[in-house]
XYZ file of C-alpha atoms in Angstrom:
333
model
C -3.768 -13.661 -0.691
C -3.629 -11.131 2.038
C -4.790 -7.426 2.897
C -5.783 -5.287 5.924
C -8.944 -2.917 6.898
C -10.549 -1.768 10.285
C -13.105 -1.198 12.145
C -14.051 2.041 14.312
C -15.572 1.725 17.782
C -18.169 3.976 19.473
C -16.250 3.650 22.883
C -12.730 4.584 23.843
C -12.195 1.475 26.257
C -10.865 -1.291 23.897
C -7.238 -2.220 24.558
C -6.437 -2.371 20.700
C -8.269 0.996 20.209
C -6.233 3.780 18.559
C -6.547 6.599 16.378
C -5.370 5.882 12.668
C -6.096 5.658 9.195
C -10.018 5.332 9.192
C -11.188 3.266 5.954
C -14.592 3.907 7.638
C -14.678 7.336 7.260
C -15.493 7.977 11.127
C -13.772 11.078 11.798
C -12.676 10.904 15.487
C -13.284 7.129 16.254
C -10.841 4.988 17.916
C -10.383 1.677 15.765
C -9.042 -1.772 15.563
C -6.892 -2.949 12.455
C -7.319 -6.532 11.194
C -5.591 -8.591 8.634
C -7.182 -11.408 6.478
C -5.078 -14.364 5.450
C -6.469 -16.590 2.622
C -5.363 -19.066 0.435
C -5.226 -19.249 -3.609
C -9.164 -20.217 -3.546
C -9.800 -17.159 -1.706
C -10.750 -19.482 1.893
C -9.453 -17.668 4.966
C -7.119 -19.551 6.902
C -6.175 -16.642 9.464
C -7.362 -13.437 11.066
C -4.808 -11.123 12.969
C -5.781 -7.960 15.014
C -3.690 -5.060 15.509
C -3.560 -1.600 17.239
C -5.753 0.741 15.374
C -2.603 3.101 14.822
C -0.967 0.039 12.990
C 0.099 0.740 9.150
C -0.712 -1.934 6.292
C 2.802 -2.732 5.976
C 3.722 -3.115 9.821
C 1.199 -6.464 9.817
C 2.826 -8.091 6.850
C 6.395 -9.230 8.585
C 3.983 -11.494 11.139
C 1.932 -12.899 8.379
C 5.303 -13.945 6.808
C 6.140 -15.677 10.252
C 3.203 -17.316 10.301
C 3.180 -18.955 7.077
C 6.440 -19.848 7.816
C 5.802 -21.508 11.289
C 2.623 -22.887 10.699
C 1.038 -23.168 6.969
C 4.403 -23.468 5.603
C 5.649 -26.852 3.653
C 6.380 -25.456 0.097
C 7.137 -22.982 -2.267
C 4.770 -19.832 -1.430
C 3.862 -16.704 -3.164
C 2.031 -13.963 -1.196
C -0.460 -11.733 -3.363
C -0.609 -8.204 -1.845
C -1.823 -4.591 -3.093
C 0.809 -1.737 -4.038
C 0.555 -0.722 -0.616
C 0.817 -3.917 1.223
C 4.207 -5.558 -0.464
C 6.907 -2.675 -1.084
C 10.765 -3.005 -0.928
C 11.437 -3.852 2.658
C 8.488 -6.320 2.679
C 10.224 -7.928 -0.416
C 13.268 -7.875 1.237
C 11.686 -9.518 4.356
C 10.356 -12.323 2.398
C 14.097 -13.022 0.274
C 15.652 -13.072 3.771
C 13.176 -16.298 4.989
C 16.080 -18.922 4.368
C 13.784 -21.829 5.536
C 11.083 -21.571 3.048
C 10.910 -20.087 -0.688
C 8.764 -17.325 -0.719
C 7.815 -15.283 -3.840
C 5.672 -12.001 -4.077
C 2.955 -10.428 -6.373
C 2.093 -6.879 -5.912
C 1.582 -3.813 -8.075
C 3.520 -0.681 -8.581
C 2.231 2.908 -8.441
C 1.634 5.515 -11.148
C 4.993 7.445 -10.319
C 6.776 4.137 -10.103
C 5.390 3.290 -13.584
C 6.584 6.705 -14.961
C 9.742 5.958 -13.554
C 10.762 2.461 -15.564
C 8.967 4.396 -18.374
C 11.703 7.381 -18.601
C 14.423 4.629 -17.872
C 13.162 2.579 -20.762
C 12.405 -0.740 -18.666
C 8.831 -0.866 -20.187
C 7.443 1.232 -22.912
C 3.932 3.040 -23.262
C 3.189 1.160 -26.363
C 2.935 -2.137 -24.362
C 0.056 -1.349 -22.467
C -3.123 -2.868 -24.030
C -6.125 -4.863 -23.649
C -3.695 -7.925 -24.076
C -1.273 -8.645 -21.075
C 2.408 -8.222 -21.748
C 5.230 -8.513 -19.664
C 9.038 -7.429 -19.537
C 11.736 -9.103 -17.507
C 14.713 -7.290 -16.045
C 18.241 -8.948 -15.669
C 17.596 -8.830 -11.939
C 14.540 -11.413 -12.032
C 11.949 -9.166 -12.145
C 8.947 -9.328 -14.005
C 6.612 -6.536 -14.769
C 3.453 -7.386 -16.284
C 1.123 -4.807 -17.784
C -2.122 -4.069 -19.273
C -4.424 -1.073 -19.940
C -8.207 -1.533 -18.835
C -10.337 0.316 -21.535
C -13.279 0.674 -19.067
C -11.010 1.845 -16.350
C -9.870 4.471 -18.525
C -12.931 5.907 -19.927
C -14.226 5.929 -16.021
C -11.245 8.100 -14.970
C -11.609 10.307 -18.075
C -15.092 10.666 -17.052
C -14.343 11.477 -13.695
C -11.389 13.774 -14.502
C -14.268 15.698 -16.716
C -16.897 15.516 -14.287
C -14.373 17.162 -11.672
C -13.574 20.012 -14.435
C -17.316 20.628 -14.950
C -17.386 21.280 -10.993
C -14.804 23.438 -11.182
C -16.385 25.470 -14.151
C -19.523 25.907 -12.125
C -17.554 27.544 -9.470
C -16.258 29.852 -11.652
C -19.851 30.858 -13.033
C -20.980 31.215 -9.455
C -18.125 33.536 -8.775
C -18.549 35.646 -12.076
C -22.351 36.244 -10.969
C -21.040 37.046 -7.630
C -18.473 39.497 -8.473
C -21.354 41.058 -11.202
C -23.862 41.541 -8.611
C -21.265 42.731 -5.908
C -18.768 45.654 -7.262
C -17.123 45.764 -4.300
C -16.438 42.176 -3.649
C -12.131 41.114 -4.574
C -11.589 39.200 -7.473
C -8.641 37.793 -5.943
C -10.676 36.274 -3.424
C -12.914 34.875 -5.903
C -9.684 33.536 -7.698
C -8.253 31.790 -4.561
C -11.315 30.234 -4.020
C -11.106 28.380 -7.522
C -7.468 27.803 -7.034
C -8.569 26.048 -3.604
C -11.303 23.950 -4.963
C -8.367 23.310 -8.079
C -6.077 21.719 -5.198
C -8.969 19.777 -3.644
C -10.008 18.109 -7.127
C -6.416 17.266 -7.692
C -6.670 17.956 -10.931
C -3.902 18.445 -13.716
C -2.984 22.204 -13.961
C -5.129 24.936 -14.814
C -5.034 28.540 -15.660
C -7.555 30.780 -13.510
C -7.223 33.810 -15.930
C -9.042 37.267 -15.170
C -10.337 39.076 -18.275
C -7.700 36.816 -20.118
C -4.655 39.423 -19.152
C -1.918 37.164 -18.056
C 0.770 38.214 -15.540
C 4.182 39.187 -16.779
C 6.420 36.181 -17.554
C 8.484 36.668 -14.675
C 5.175 36.294 -12.270
C 3.941 33.447 -14.071
C 5.005 29.857 -12.989
C 4.775 29.801 -9.088
C 3.990 26.698 -7.428
C 1.191 25.697 -5.196
C 1.825 23.353 -2.016
C 1.664 20.352 -4.314
C 4.865 21.330 -6.443
C 2.367 21.865 -9.614
C 2.588 25.028 -11.339
C -0.512 27.454 -11.520
C 0.182 30.756 -13.305
C -0.247 33.901 -11.589
C -2.791 36.378 -13.326
C -3.278 40.368 -12.729
C -6.720 40.988 -11.653
C -7.662 43.823 -13.778
C -10.862 43.156 -14.840
C -13.746 41.197 -12.845
C -14.690 38.231 -14.847
C -12.889 34.962 -14.259
C -11.936 32.568 -17.046
C -10.621 28.511 -17.086
C -8.377 27.464 -19.281
C -6.867 23.469 -19.028
C -3.035 23.381 -19.770
C -3.813 20.558 -22.724
C 0.029 19.678 -22.594
C -0.360 18.423 -18.800
C -3.717 17.103 -19.231
C -2.433 14.900 -21.719
C 0.475 13.661 -20.066
C -2.127 13.292 -17.264
C -4.610 11.034 -19.541
C -1.770 8.784 -20.854
C -1.872 6.221 -18.015
C -5.518 5.890 -17.538
C -6.515 2.493 -16.991
C -2.872 1.274 -17.202
C -1.648 -0.814 -14.414
C 1.679 -2.704 -13.868
C 2.485 -5.773 -11.643
C 5.785 -6.996 -10.025
C 6.683 -10.301 -9.434
C 9.906 -12.354 -8.787
C 8.186 -15.527 -9.839
C 9.706 -17.367 -13.169
C 8.198 -17.925 -16.396
C 8.065 -21.225 -16.267
C 6.477 -21.088 -12.234
C 3.798 -18.637 -13.671
C 2.600 -17.235 -16.840
C 1.573 -13.831 -16.942
C -2.042 -14.491 -17.329
C -1.491 -16.508 -14.077
C 0.233 -13.337 -12.414
C -2.681 -11.128 -13.614
C -5.489 -13.583 -12.434
C -3.956 -14.045 -8.827
C -4.002 -10.492 -8.389
C -7.373 -10.044 -9.379
C -7.880 -12.525 -6.555
C -7.488 -9.914 -3.945
C -10.886 -8.858 -4.954
C -11.948 -12.012 -2.593
C -10.487 -10.825 0.329
C -12.406 -7.133 -0.313
C -15.565 -9.311 -1.048
C -15.218 -11.113 2.635
C -14.423 -7.550 4.133
C -17.478 -6.259 2.537
C -19.512 -9.170 3.738
C -18.168 -8.726 7.328
C -18.952 -5.672 7.902
C -22.348 -5.509 6.379
C -25.009 -7.931 5.451
C -25.259 -10.832 7.281
C -22.025 -10.550 9.423
C -21.818 -7.163 11.422
C -18.124 -6.493 12.760
C -19.415 -3.782 14.619
C -20.440 -2.702 17.151
C -17.884 -4.664 19.334
C -18.858 -4.907 22.883
C -15.651 -6.437 24.561
C -12.827 -4.364 25.827
C -9.557 -6.663 26.275
C -7.449 -7.295 23.553
C -7.907 -11.244 23.608
C -11.880 -11.370 23.852
C -11.590 -8.686 20.381
C -9.355 -11.171 18.665
C -12.030 -13.809 19.796
C -14.526 -11.799 18.547
C -12.422 -11.414 14.825
C -12.361 -15.143 14.789
C -16.179 -15.678 15.321
C -16.629 -13.397 12.305
C -14.185 -15.512 10.023
C -15.964 -18.550 11.268
C -19.302 -16.910 10.294
C -17.739 -15.866 6.631
C -16.993 -19.428 5.946
C -20.200 -20.523 6.618
C -21.340 -17.673 4.019
C -18.769 -18.349 1.858
C -19.802 -22.428 1.652
C -23.355 -21.624 1.231
C -22.806 -19.095 -1.715
C -20.704 -21.951 -3.420
C -23.426 -24.477 -2.810
C -26.240 -22.351 -4.058
C -24.302 -20.602 -6.762
C -25.938 -22.766 -9.429
C -29.664 -22.219 -8.151
C -31.792 -19.265 -9.818
C -33.116 -17.841 -6.373
C -32.565 -14.699 -4.480
């Protein structure tokens, strides 16, 4: 099991400190990136520190080398999320001749849609019961729909739309109170909010009078169509494009895993369970940053000492994990 996180610095003098994708949402802060490698039981075996501007996938090659040289010995399967194990990383695993490597990873929603268009998988296969599809290239796709997650995504989309409706009401009230206020400006504010919320296409209509067909259908910066309107009145109305919204909801709660393991090596349920085990790495990150262990602040500057700091963090987490295992059966807080 392998995943990556980062920790920010208050200062700027650490040798590994650099600006990068900040998972702590601390804008303007330099950071260090570190990857945690765990065995199949979620027990950490290695922690590695990287420059703060290192992307997730660039850390993967060193982990493959480490496993092959230090922890190897048999067939090994890497489990990583959809942002960690992609085409180049899969090629890296397959290029290893001295060890037998396999992978389990997830694929993105656009990739699922591509498989649907090609007929590799069918939408009806996404159900609470785990399904799988095998291709001639030896790749297996494990499919499932999580109804709880689907409901959460639907509720989130409705909540965002309610925010957009609230903004329309505010703009309408402002336009009513200020006769000289610009309807176009109000409309642009609603459209900007729509883009920020990343909702499916909507129509922002002024007095229900649409633009001519020649003016409609322009694209915004995201390539999505948003109809132009004629500012003939002073009341904004919001309308969902039902077909687009239905299309956006069809994959709610659906996820697809990809692996090159044979059926005799791992059943589809095992593939799903192993991918879910990545949650143990996430739990390790949360524990190391909060609660009993504090990854921050880092009081050292040298790269070697920063790696030592993270090693101590790893040893502390091993203690937390072992104690949690020992008192799991005790009914105490």
